[in-house]
Coordinates of C-alpha atoms in Angstrom, one line a residue:
M28 CA 29.5 -163.6 -55.2
N29 CA 30.9 -160.8 -53.0
N30 CA 30.3 -160.4 -49.3
S31 CA 27.4 -158.0 -49.6
E32 CA 25.6 -160.4 -52.0
I33 CA 26.1 -163.4 -49.7
S34 CA 24.9 -161.3 -46.8
K35 CA 21.7 -160.4 -48.6
V36 CA 21.0 -164.1 -49.4
F37 CA 21.2 -165.0 -45.7
A38 CA 19.2 -161.9 -44.7
D39 CA 16.5 -162.9 -47.2
I40 CA 16.5 -166.5 -46.0
A41 CA 15.9 -165.2 -42.4
S42 CA 13.0 -163.0 -43.6
L43 CA 11.4 -165.8 -45.4
L44 CA 11.7 -168.2 -42.5
Q45 CA 10.2 -165.4 -40.3
A46 CA 7.2 -165.2 -42.7
K47 CA 6.9 -169.0 -42.6
G48 CA 6.9 -169.0 -38.8
D49 CA 10.0 -171.1 -38.5
S50 CA 12.1 -171.6 -35.4
P51 CA 13.4 -168.3 -33.9
F52 CA 16.8 -169.9 -33.4
K53 CA 17.1 -170.8 -37.0
I54 CA 16.0 -167.3 -38.1
R55 CA 18.6 -165.8 -35.7
A56 CA 21.3 -168.1 -37.1
Y57 CA 20.8 -166.7 -40.6
Q58 CA 20.6 -163.1 -39.3
R59 CA 23.9 -163.6 -37.5
A60 CA 25.5 -165.1 -40.7
A61 CA 24.2 -162.1 -42.7
D62 CA 25.7 -159.6 -40.2
A63 CA 29.0 -161.5 -40.2
A64 CA 29.3 -161.6 -44.0
A65 CA 28.5 -158.0 -44.3
N66 CA 31.1 -156.8 -41.9
L67 CA 34.2 -158.9 -42.8
S68 CA 37.3 -157.0 -43.8
Y69 CA 38.2 -159.5 -46.4
D70 CA 36.4 -161.3 -49.2
L71 CA 34.8 -164.7 -48.4
S72 CA 35.7 -165.9 -51.8
S73 CA 39.4 -165.7 -50.8
I74 CA 39.0 -168.4 -48.2
A75 CA 36.0 -170.3 -49.7
D76 CA 38.1 -173.5 -50.0
D77 CA 39.2 -173.4 -46.4
E78 CA 36.4 -174.9 -44.2
E79 CA 38.5 -174.3 -41.1
K80 CA 38.9 -170.6 -41.7
L81 CA 35.3 -170.2 -42.6
G82 CA 34.3 -172.0 -39.5
D83 CA 36.3 -169.6 -37.4
I84 CA 34.0 -166.7 -38.4
P85 CA 31.6 -166.0 -35.6
G86 CA 28.1 -167.1 -36.7
F87 CA 29.4 -169.6 -39.3
G88 CA 28.4 -173.1 -38.3
D89 CA 28.8 -176.1 -40.6
A90 CA 25.5 -175.4 -42.4
I91 CA 26.4 -171.8 -43.1
V92 CA 30.0 -172.8 -44.2
S93 CA 28.7 -175.2 -46.8
K94 CA 26.2 -172.6 -48.1
V95 CA 28.9 -170.0 -48.4
Q96 CA 31.0 -172.4 -50.4
E97 CA 28.0 -173.2 -52.7
L98 CA 27.3 -169.5 -53.2
V99 CA 30.9 -168.6 -54.0
K100 CA 31.3 -171.6 -56.3
T101 CA 28.0 -171.4 -58.2
G102 CA 26.6 -168.0 -57.6
R103 CA 23.3 -169.5 -56.3
L104 CA 22.0 -171.5 -53.4
E105 CA 19.6 -174.4 -53.9
Y106 CA 18.2 -174.1 -50.4
F107 CA 17.3 -170.5 -51.0
D108 CA 15.8 -171.2 -54.4
N109 CA 13.6 -173.9 -52.9
L110 CA 12.6 -171.7 -50.0
K111 CA 11.6 -168.9 -52.4
G112 CA 9.5 -171.4 -54.3
E113 CA 7.3 -171.8 -51.3
F114 CA 6.1 -168.2 -51.5
P115 CA 4.3 -166.0 -54.0
P116 CA 6.8 -164.1 -56.3
G117 CA 6.4 -160.7 -54.7
V118 CA 7.1 -161.6 -51.0
L119 CA 10.8 -160.8 -50.9
L120 CA 10.4 -157.5 -52.7
L121 CA 7.6 -156.4 -50.3
M122 CA 9.7 -157.4 -47.3
N123 CA 12.4 -155.0 -48.4
V124 CA 10.0 -152.0 -48.4
H125 CA 10.2 -150.0 -45.2
G126 CA 7.1 -150.5 -43.0
I127 CA 6.2 -153.9 -44.4
G128 CA 7.1 -156.9 -42.2
P129 CA 7.2 -160.6 -43.3
K130 CA 3.6 -161.4 -42.4
M131 CA 2.2 -158.3 -44.1
A132 CA 4.3 -159.0 -47.2
L133 CA 3.0 -162.6 -47.4
R134 CA -0.6 -161.4 -47.0
A135 CA -0.2 -158.7 -49.7
A136 CA 1.5 -161.0 -52.2
T137 CA -1.1 -163.8 -51.6
D138 CA -4.3 -161.8 -51.4
L139 CA -3.5 -158.9 -53.8
G140 CA -1.0 -160.6 -56.1
I141 CA 1.6 -157.9 -55.7
E142 CA 4.8 -158.7 -57.5
T143 CA 6.4 -155.3 -58.3
I144 CA 6.8 -151.8 -56.8
D145 CA 4.3 -150.5 -59.4
D146 CA 1.8 -153.1 -58.2
L147 CA 2.3 -152.0 -54.6
V148 CA 1.9 -148.3 -55.4
A149 CA -1.3 -149.0 -57.4
S150 CA -2.7 -151.1 -54.6
I151 CA -2.1 -148.4 -52.0
E152 CA -3.6 -145.7 -54.2
S153 CA -6.7 -147.8 -55.0
G154 CA -7.2 -148.4 -51.3
A155 CA -6.9 -152.2 -51.6
F156 CA -3.7 -152.4 -49.6
G157 CA -5.2 -150.5 -46.7
K158 CA -8.0 -152.9 -46.4
L159 CA -5.7 -155.8 -45.6
P160 CA -6.1 -157.1 -42.0
R161 CA -4.2 -155.1 -39.5
V162 CA -3.0 -152.5 -42.1
G163 CA -5.5 -149.6 -42.4
E164 CA -5.3 -146.5 -44.6
K165 CA -3.0 -144.5 -42.4
T166 CA -0.3 -147.3 -42.4
A167 CA -0.8 -147.7 -46.1
Q168 CA -0.2 -144.0 -46.7
N169 CA 2.9 -144.0 -44.5
I170 CA 4.3 -146.9 -46.5
L171 CA 3.6 -145.0 -49.7
R172 CA 5.5 -141.9 -48.3
H173 CA 8.6 -144.0 -47.6
L174 CA 8.2 -145.8 -50.9
K175 CA 8.3 -142.5 -52.8
V176 CA 11.7 -141.8 -51.3
R177 CA 13.0 -145.2 -52.6
I178 CA 11.4 -144.6 -56.1
G179 CA 13.1 -141.1 -56.2
Q180 CA 16.5 -142.7 -55.7
G181 CA 15.9 -144.7 -59.0
E182 CA 18.8 -146.8 -60.1
R183 CA 21.4 -144.8 -58.1
V184 CA 23.4 -146.7 -55.5
P185 CA 24.2 -145.4 -52.0
I186 CA 27.7 -144.1 -51.5
G187 CA 28.2 -146.8 -48.8
I188 CA 28.0 -149.4 -51.5
A189 CA 29.6 -147.5 -54.4
L190 CA 32.8 -146.3 -52.7
P191 CA 33.8 -149.8 -51.4
A192 CA 33.0 -151.2 -54.8
A193 CA 35.3 -148.6 -56.5
E194 CA 38.0 -149.3 -54.0
R195 CA 37.9 -153.0 -54.7
V196 CA 38.2 -152.5 -58.4
M197 CA 41.0 -150.0 -57.9
A198 CA 42.9 -152.4 -55.6
E199 CA 42.5 -155.3 -58.1
L200 CA 43.6 -153.2 -61.0
T201 CA 46.6 -151.8 -59.1
E202 CA 47.7 -155.4 -58.2
R203 CA 47.5 -156.5 -61.9
C204 CA 49.1 -153.3 -63.2
P205 CA 51.9 -152.2 -60.9
G206 CA 52.9 -149.4 -63.3
I207 CA 49.5 -147.7 -63.1
R208 CA 49.7 -144.1 -61.7
N209 CA 47.3 -141.5 -60.3
L210 CA 44.4 -144.0 -60.2
T211 CA 41.4 -142.2 -58.6
Y212 CA 37.7 -142.0 -58.8
A213 CA 36.0 -138.9 -60.3
G214 CA 32.3 -138.0 -60.9
S215 CA 29.6 -137.9 -58.2
L216 CA 31.6 -140.4 -56.1
R217 CA 34.5 -137.9 -55.8
R218 CA 32.0 -135.2 -55.0
G219 CA 30.7 -137.4 -52.2
R220 CA 27.0 -137.4 -53.2
E221 CA 25.0 -139.7 -51.1
T222 CA 23.9 -141.8 -54.1
I223 CA 25.9 -142.7 -57.2
G224 CA 24.8 -143.4 -60.8
D225 CA 28.0 -145.0 -62.0
I226 CA 31.7 -144.9 -61.1
D227 CA 34.3 -143.0 -63.1
L228 CA 37.9 -143.9 -62.8
V229 CA 40.9 -141.9 -64.2
C230 CA 44.6 -142.8 -64.2
T231 CA 47.8 -142.5 -66.1
A232 CA 50.1 -145.2 -67.4
D233 CA 52.9 -145.8 -69.9
T234 CA 50.9 -148.6 -71.6
P235 CA 47.2 -147.7 -71.6
A236 CA 46.1 -150.6 -73.7
E237 CA 47.5 -153.1 -71.1
V238 CA 45.6 -151.3 -68.3
T239 CA 42.3 -151.4 -70.1
A240 CA 42.9 -155.0 -71.1
A241 CA 43.5 -155.9 -67.4
F242 CA 40.5 -153.8 -66.4
V243 CA 37.9 -155.7 -68.5
D244 CA 39.4 -159.0 -67.2
L245 CA 39.1 -158.3 -63.5
P246 CA 37.4 -160.9 -61.3
A247 CA 34.6 -158.5 -60.3
V248 CA 33.6 -157.8 -63.9
R249 CA 30.3 -159.3 -65.0
D250 CA 29.8 -157.7 -68.4
V251 CA 32.0 -155.6 -70.8
I252 CA 30.1 -152.6 -72.3
G253 CA 33.0 -151.2 -74.3
H254 CA 36.8 -151.7 -74.6
G255 CA 39.4 -149.5 -76.3
D256 CA 43.0 -148.7 -75.9
T257 CA 42.5 -145.8 -73.5
K258 CA 39.1 -146.3 -72.1
A259 CA 36.7 -149.1 -71.2
S260 CA 33.3 -149.6 -69.5
V261 CA 32.2 -152.6 -67.5
V262 CA 29.5 -153.8 -65.2
V263 CA 30.8 -155.3 -61.9
E264 CA 29.2 -157.5 -59.4
G265 CA 26.2 -155.8 -57.8
G266 CA 25.2 -154.2 -61.2
L267 CA 27.4 -151.1 -61.0
Q268 CA 28.8 -149.6 -64.2
V269 CA 32.5 -148.6 -63.9
D270 CA 34.1 -146.4 -66.6
L271 CA 37.9 -146.2 -66.9
R272 CA 40.0 -143.5 -68.7
V273 CA 43.7 -143.7 -69.1
V274 CA 45.2 -140.4 -70.0
D275 CA 48.7 -138.9 -70.4
E276 CA 50.4 -137.3 -67.4
Q277 CA 50.1 -133.7 -68.8
S278 CA 46.3 -134.0 -69.2
F279 CA 45.6 -135.8 -65.9
A280 CA 44.7 -132.7 -63.8
A281 CA 42.3 -131.2 -66.4
T282 CA 40.8 -134.7 -67.0
L283 CA 40.2 -135.2 -63.3
L284 CA 38.6 -131.7 -63.0
Y285 CA 36.5 -132.3 -66.1
F286 CA 35.1 -135.7 -65.1
T287 CA 34.6 -134.8 -61.4
G288 CA 31.9 -132.2 -62.4
S289 CA 29.2 -131.5 -61.5
Q290 CA 27.8 -130.5 -64.8
R291 CA 26.6 -127.1 -63.5
H292 CA 29.9 -126.4 -61.9
S293 CA 31.7 -127.3 -65.2
I294 CA 29.5 -125.0 -67.1
R295 CA 30.3 -122.1 -64.7
L296 CA 34.1 -122.8 -65.2
R297 CA 33.7 -122.9 -69.0
E298 CA 31.8 -119.6 -69.0
R299 CA 34.5 -118.0 -67.0
A300 CA 37.1 -119.4 -69.3
Q301 CA 35.3 -118.1 -72.4
K302 CA 35.3 -114.6 -70.9
M303 CA 39.1 -114.9 -70.7
G304 CA 39.4 -115.9 -74.3
L305 CA 40.0 -119.6 -73.3
S306 CA 38.3 -122.9 -73.9
L307 CA 38.2 -125.5 -71.0
N308 CA 38.1 -129.2 -71.9
E309 CA 39.5 -132.4 -70.5
Y310 CA 43.0 -131.7 -71.9
G311 CA 43.4 -128.2 -70.4
L312 CA 42.8 -124.6 -71.4
T313 CA 43.1 -123.6 -75.1
N314 CA 43.6 -120.0 -76.2
V315 CA 40.8 -119.4 -78.6
K316 CA 42.8 -117.0 -80.8
T317 CA 46.1 -118.9 -81.0
D318 CA 44.7 -122.5 -80.5
K319 CA 47.6 -123.0 -78.0
L320 CA 46.9 -125.6 -75.4
E321 CA 47.9 -124.9 -71.8
Q322 CA 48.3 -127.9 -69.5
F323 CA 48.5 -128.0 -65.7
P324 CA 50.2 -130.2 -63.1
T325 CA 47.3 -129.9 -60.6
E326 CA 43.7 -129.0 -60.3
E327 CA 44.8 -126.1 -58.1
A328 CA 46.8 -124.7 -61.1
V329 CA 43.7 -124.8 -63.3
Y330 CA 41.6 -122.9 -60.9
K331 CA 44.4 -120.4 -60.4
R332 CA 44.7 -119.8 -64.1
L333 CA 40.9 -119.0 -64.1
G334 CA 41.4 -116.5 -61.3
L335 CA 39.8 -118.7 -58.6
A336 CA 40.9 -120.2 -55.3
F337 CA 40.8 -124.0 -55.2
I338 CA 37.4 -125.5 -54.7
P339 CA 37.2 -128.9 -52.9
P340 CA 35.5 -131.6 -55.0
E341 CA 32.7 -132.0 -52.5
M342 CA 31.6 -128.3 -53.0
R343 CA 31.5 -128.4 -56.8
E344 CA 27.7 -128.2 -57.2
D345 CA 27.1 -124.6 -58.4
S346 CA 25.8 -123.5 -55.1
G347 CA 27.8 -120.4 -54.7
E348 CA 31.3 -121.9 -54.6
V349 CA 32.5 -120.2 -57.8
E350 CA 31.6 -116.8 -56.4
A351 CA 33.3 -117.6 -53.1
A352 CA 36.4 -118.8 -55.0
Q353 CA 36.5 -115.6 -57.0
H354 CA 36.7 -113.5 -53.8
D355 CA 39.0 -116.0 -52.0
Q356 CA 36.3 -116.9 -49.6
V357 CA 36.2 -120.7 -49.9
P358 CA 35.8 -121.9 -46.3
P359 CA 38.5 -124.2 -44.9
V360 CA 36.2 -127.3 -44.7
I361 CA 36.9 -130.0 -42.3
D362 CA 39.2 -132.9 -43.2
T363 CA 39.1 -136.5 -41.9
A364 CA 42.6 -135.9 -40.3
Q365 CA 41.1 -133.3 -38.0
I366 CA 38.7 -135.8 -36.3
R367 CA 40.1 -136.7 -32.9
G368 CA 37.3 -138.8 -31.4
D369 CA 33.9 -140.4 -31.9
L370 CA 30.9 -139.4 -29.7
H371 CA 28.3 -142.0 -30.7
S372 CA 28.9 -145.8 -30.5
H373 CA 27.1 -148.9 -29.2
T374 CA 28.2 -152.2 -27.6
D375 CA 26.4 -155.4 -26.9
W376 CA 25.1 -153.9 -23.7
S377 CA 22.3 -152.7 -26.0
D378 CA 22.1 -153.4 -29.7
G379 CA 25.7 -153.3 -30.7
K380 CA 27.3 -156.4 -32.2
A381 CA 30.6 -156.4 -30.2
T382 CA 31.8 -156.1 -26.7
L383 CA 32.9 -152.9 -25.0
E384 CA 36.5 -154.1 -25.1
E385 CA 36.3 -154.9 -28.9
M386 CA 34.8 -151.6 -29.8
V387 CA 37.4 -149.6 -27.7
D388 CA 40.3 -151.7 -29.1
T389 CA 39.3 -150.9 -32.7
A390 CA 38.9 -147.2 -31.9
R391 CA 42.4 -147.2 -30.3
K392 CA 43.9 -148.9 -33.4
L393 CA 42.3 -146.2 -35.6
G394 CA 44.1 -143.5 -33.5
R395 CA 41.0 -142.1 -31.9
E396 CA 41.9 -139.9 -28.9
Y397 CA 38.5 -140.5 -27.2
L398 CA 35.3 -142.5 -27.6
A399 CA 31.9 -142.0 -26.1
I400 CA 30.0 -145.2 -25.3
T401 CA 26.4 -144.3 -25.9
D402 CA 24.2 -147.4 -25.5
H403 CA 20.4 -147.0 -25.8
S404 CA 18.0 -145.9 -23.1
P405 CA 15.1 -148.0 -21.7
S406 CA 12.3 -146.9 -24.2
A407 CA 14.4 -148.4 -27.0
T408 CA 13.1 -151.9 -26.1
V409 CA 14.0 -153.4 -29.5
A410 CA 17.5 -152.2 -29.0
N411 CA 17.8 -153.7 -25.5
G412 CA 17.9 -150.3 -24.0
L413 CA 19.4 -149.9 -20.5
S414 CA 17.3 -149.4 -17.4
V415 CA 18.7 -147.0 -14.8
E416 CA 20.1 -149.9 -12.9
R417 CA 21.8 -151.4 -16.0
L418 CA 23.1 -147.9 -16.9
V419 CA 24.9 -147.7 -13.5
E420 CA 26.6 -151.0 -14.1
H421 CA 27.4 -150.0 -17.7
N422 CA 29.1 -146.8 -16.5
K423 CA 31.1 -148.8 -14.0
A424 CA 32.3 -151.1 -16.8
V425 CA 33.3 -148.2 -18.9
Q426 CA 35.2 -146.5 -16.0
K427 CA 37.0 -149.7 -15.2
L428 CA 38.2 -150.2 -18.7
D429 CA 39.1 -146.5 -19.0
A430 CA 41.3 -146.7 -15.9
G431 CA 43.5 -149.3 -17.6
L432 CA 44.0 -147.3 -20.9
D433 CA 46.6 -144.7 -21.6
D434 CA 46.1 -144.0 -25.3
I435 CA 42.4 -143.3 -25.5
Q436 CA 39.9 -141.6 -23.1
L437 CA 36.4 -143.0 -22.7
L438 CA 33.3 -140.9 -22.1
L439 CA 30.2 -142.0 -20.2
G440 CA 27.2 -141.5 -22.5
T441 CA 23.8 -142.5 -23.7
E442 CA 21.8 -142.3 -26.9
M443 CA 18.5 -141.5 -25.1
D444 CA 15.1 -141.5 -26.6
I445 CA 13.2 -138.2 -27.0
L446 CA 9.7 -139.3 -26.0
P447 CA 6.7 -138.3 -28.0
D448 CA 5.9 -135.3 -25.7
G449 CA 9.5 -134.1 -25.9
S450 CA 10.5 -135.3 -22.4
L451 CA 13.6 -137.5 -22.0
D452 CA 14.0 -141.1 -21.2
Y453 CA 16.2 -140.7 -18.2
P454 CA 15.6 -138.3 -15.2
D455 CA 17.9 -135.3 -14.8
D456 CA 19.8 -136.8 -11.8
V457 CA 20.8 -139.8 -14.0
L458 CA 21.8 -137.6 -16.9
S459 CA 24.0 -135.4 -14.7
E460 CA 26.3 -138.3 -14.1
L461 CA 27.1 -138.7 -17.8
D462 CA 29.8 -136.9 -19.8
V463 CA 27.8 -136.7 -23.1
V464 CA 24.1 -137.1 -23.7
L465 CA 22.6 -137.8 -27.1
G466 CA 18.9 -137.4 -27.8
S467 CA 17.2 -139.2 -30.7
I468 CA 13.8 -139.9 -32.2
H469 CA 13.0 -143.6 -32.3
S470 CA 9.3 -143.6 -32.0
A471 CA 6.1 -141.8 -33.0
M472 CA 7.8 -140.8 -36.2
E473 CA 4.5 -140.1 -38.0
Q474 CA 3.7 -137.0 -35.8
D475 CA 2.7 -133.9 -37.8
G476 CA 5.4 -131.2 -38.5
A477 CA 4.3 -128.8 -35.7
T478 CA 4.2 -131.5 -33.1
M479 CA 7.6 -133.0 -34.1
T480 CA 9.2 -129.6 -34.2
A481 CA 7.9 -128.7 -30.7
R482 CA 9.0 -132.1 -29.4
I483 CA 12.6 -131.7 -30.5
I484 CA 12.9 -128.1 -29.3
K485 CA 11.5 -129.1 -25.9
A486 CA 14.2 -131.8 -25.7
M487 CA 16.9 -129.2 -26.7
Q488 CA 15.9 -127.0 -23.8
N489 CA 16.9 -129.6 -21.2
P490 CA 20.3 -128.5 -19.8
H491 CA 21.7 -132.1 -19.9
L492 CA 21.0 -132.9 -23.5
D493 CA 24.2 -132.2 -25.4
I494 CA 23.6 -133.5 -29.0
I495 CA 20.6 -134.3 -31.2
A496 CA 21.5 -137.5 -33.1
H497 CA 20.4 -138.3 -36.6
L498 CA 17.8 -135.5 -36.5
T499 CA 15.5 -136.4 -39.4
T500 CA 15.6 -140.3 -38.7
R501 CA 15.9 -141.0 -42.5
L502 CA 17.4 -144.3 -43.7
I503 CA 18.8 -144.0 -47.2
M504 CA 19.5 -147.6 -48.0
R505 CA 16.2 -148.8 -46.5
G506 CA 14.0 -146.1 -48.1
R507 CA 12.7 -144.6 -44.9
A508 CA 11.5 -141.0 -45.3
P509 CA 12.6 -138.2 -42.9
V510 CA 10.2 -137.1 -40.2
D511 CA 8.2 -133.9 -40.8
M512 CA 9.5 -130.8 -39.1
D513 CA 10.4 -127.2 -39.5
V514 CA 14.2 -127.6 -39.8
D515 CA 14.9 -123.8 -39.7
A516 CA 13.0 -123.6 -36.4
V517 CA 15.0 -126.5 -35.1
F518 CA 18.3 -125.0 -36.3
E519 CA 17.4 -121.7 -34.7
A520 CA 16.6 -123.4 -31.4
A521 CA 19.9 -125.3 -31.5
V522 CA 21.8 -122.0 -31.6
K523 CA 19.6 -120.5 -28.8
T524 CA 19.8 -123.5 -26.5
G525 CA 23.4 -124.5 -27.2
A526 CA 22.4 -127.9 -28.5
I527 CA 24.9 -129.6 -30.9
L528 CA 23.6 -131.3 -34.1
E529 CA 25.0 -134.6 -35.2
I530 CA 26.1 -135.4 -38.7
N531 CA 25.6 -139.1 -38.5
A532 CA 28.3 -140.8 -40.6
S533 CA 26.5 -144.1 -41.1
P534 CA 26.0 -144.5 -44.9
H535 CA 22.5 -145.8 -44.1
R536 CA 21.7 -142.4 -42.6
L537 CA 24.0 -139.4 -43.5
D538 CA 21.7 -137.4 -41.2
L539 CA 22.0 -134.4 -41.2
K540 CA 22.2 -134.5 -45.0
D541 CA 24.5 -132.1 -46.9
T542 CA 21.9 -129.4 -47.7
H543 CA 20.8 -129.4 -44.0
V544 CA 24.4 -129.1 -42.9
R545 CA 24.8 -126.1 -45.2
R546 CA 21.7 -124.4 -44.0
A547 CA 22.5 -125.1 -40.3
R548 CA 26.0 -123.9 -40.8
D549 CA 24.8 -120.6 -42.3
M550 CA 22.5 -120.2 -39.3
G551 CA 25.4 -120.7 -36.9
V552 CA 25.0 -124.3 -35.7
I553 CA 27.9 -126.3 -34.4
F554 CA 28.2 -130.1 -35.1
A555 CA 29.5 -133.4 -34.0
I556 CA 30.4 -135.9 -36.7
S557 CA 29.9 -139.4 -35.3
T558 CA 29.7 -142.9 -36.7
D559 CA 26.9 -144.4 -34.6
A560 CA 29.0 -147.6 -34.8
H561 CA 27.3 -150.8 -33.8
R562 CA 30.3 -153.0 -34.7
P563 CA 34.0 -152.4 -35.0
G564 CA 34.1 -152.1 -38.8
E565 CA 31.7 -149.2 -38.7
F566 CA 34.2 -146.8 -37.1
G567 CA 35.6 -146.5 -40.6
N568 CA 32.4 -144.8 -41.7
M569 CA 33.6 -141.6 -40.3
R570 CA 34.8 -140.6 -43.8
Y571 CA 31.2 -140.5 -45.0
G572 CA 30.2 -138.1 -42.3
V573 CA 33.2 -135.8 -43.0
T574 CA 32.4 -135.9 -46.7
T575 CA 28.8 -134.8 -45.9
A576 CA 30.1 -132.0 -43.7
R577 CA 32.4 -130.8 -46.5
R578 CA 29.5 -130.8 -49.0
G579 CA 27.7 -128.6 -46.4
W580 CA 30.7 -126.1 -46.3
C581 CA 31.4 -127.0 -42.7
E582 CA 34.7 -125.7 -41.3
G583 CA 36.8 -127.7 -38.8
W584 CA 36.2 -125.2 -36.0
R585 CA 32.5 -126.0 -36.0
V586 CA 33.0 -129.7 -35.2
I587 CA 33.3 -130.5 -31.5
N588 CA 35.0 -133.9 -32.0
A589 CA 37.8 -132.1 -33.8
L590 CA 38.7 -130.7 -30.4
P591 CA 41.6 -132.1 -28.2
F592 CA 40.2 -134.2 -25.4
E593 CA 40.8 -131.6 -22.6
D594 CA 39.1 -128.9 -24.7
L595 CA 36.1 -131.2 -25.4
K596 CA 35.8 -131.9 -21.7
E597 CA 35.9 -128.2 -20.9
L598 CA 33.2 -127.6 -23.6
L599 CA 30.9 -130.3 -22.3
S600 CA 31.4 -129.2 -18.7
A601 CA 30.4 -125.6 -19.5
P602 CA 26.7 -124.5 -19.4
K603 CA 25.0 -125.1 -22.7
G604 CA 24.4 -121.4 -23.2
E605 CA 28.2 -120.7 -23.3
R606 CA 29.3 -123.5 -25.7
Y607 CA 28.6 -121.8 -29.0
A608 CA 30.7 -118.8 -28.0
M609 CA 33.5 -121.1 -26.9
M610 CA 33.5 -122.8 -30.3
Q611 CA 33.3 -119.5 -32.2
R612 CA 36.4 -118.3 -30.5
R613 CA 38.2 -121.0 -32.4
A614 CA 37.1 -119.7 -35.8

């Protein structure tokens, strides 16, 4: 079992104990163990035989250590199996649906016999689910709305699961085959789509058969679908299909281009090649008349041969990129190396899982030039939001730590609730003391579109609100639908008021999503790409936010945390109405 699977077992145990009404301390112990397992930088299986090392992991007491060892050794946990046996079959599935808590799940499974998603949909549509105690038809319909998002995702896996899985397979394969070259992922994963069907790997090697033999024998492999001398397909832990192709050096660039896609982008390239008397395939470009094959050292060379500027993989979706490349108008999209700081992070002052010092130390080690500490405001009670008095103490702690640092600058901040009427959770005199103010929707998410739009625009008009964080509130991995709003009206208001829109890099959110980034960019919006990190390991999620920005054609000059610190301070100190012009001068 890998860490994510172990984490899910402990999270499911905590949920079942909650439904059972067990001790809060016991429930919290399993929740802490689930969090710890999910955020380790190494595999638990690598230290499973060492009880002392396991016991050193925060949240891992003797009982958790023994259960981890049982899971790693056998792939199951007797305690979990017995606990599940105390409940109707559908309880765990129901608890993983957004909007359904443990007690509602238990009642639905017991009274309505719900065991599958189809059962749940049918019970809502028939009205039976809404008649359960303390549910009601409005709640039932909201659950159905979120459920449709999950159903629409189908068997695809979020990029936050797929990319680490691909990297683990690549690391294992590289370790077993030191002679492997150019190993990289292609397909929708390389294009940075938020959900992935399966993983395509491409590489070169002098002995392809040895590489594919090692590939099908990797520890992560659970099933072998196909195995040949130059390609193989497997299913790895977690149920992901991974396909590997080993090609010769001369074909690599064309193969990578071909298997990156998208299908519509590839069709456009093939059509262009045909007009030039060429045929494009995974080996290169063939002259139709002479049957002579042209091969290329890089993807850039293939595009150049077709009379096009290079198109970054994330933009290859047939959304105007070929026309832009034809006229040498592909925008210089932002790159991870351009990111200088992070403007959204949490500590254990609110709902973060690490201390202020631990979060700052990790950001320093990652080379961040600055970090905004943006713990929650008081209305976020479930997130231990800060009262005005606690915010004052919080600011003092940040300033004290900042005074002793010379390689990173800390910014005083907050992630503040935008209240249902559009007012803000802190008064203006409190906000004026902060360096950066984020506003977020955390409540009354079921408001109608007109009300929600007006609510957000009203908040944007406050002179102290700098950034709207995770605008649509969606949660990809948890199947929570976005709130209803007129996004064009919001984007237009952002430009008028000087409000900055966040591209939240958490793989749970990716909010704004790529199509929203593209639309907002076309309307003139500027952005912040932030991790919303609640624990040190989540600072690494910045890459997902940058990928989303690239898919939305977002240039580096549009991103405020690509600014040097002094320029950022100047921007945030300027009146909101001047900020867009300040950024545009950098274009």
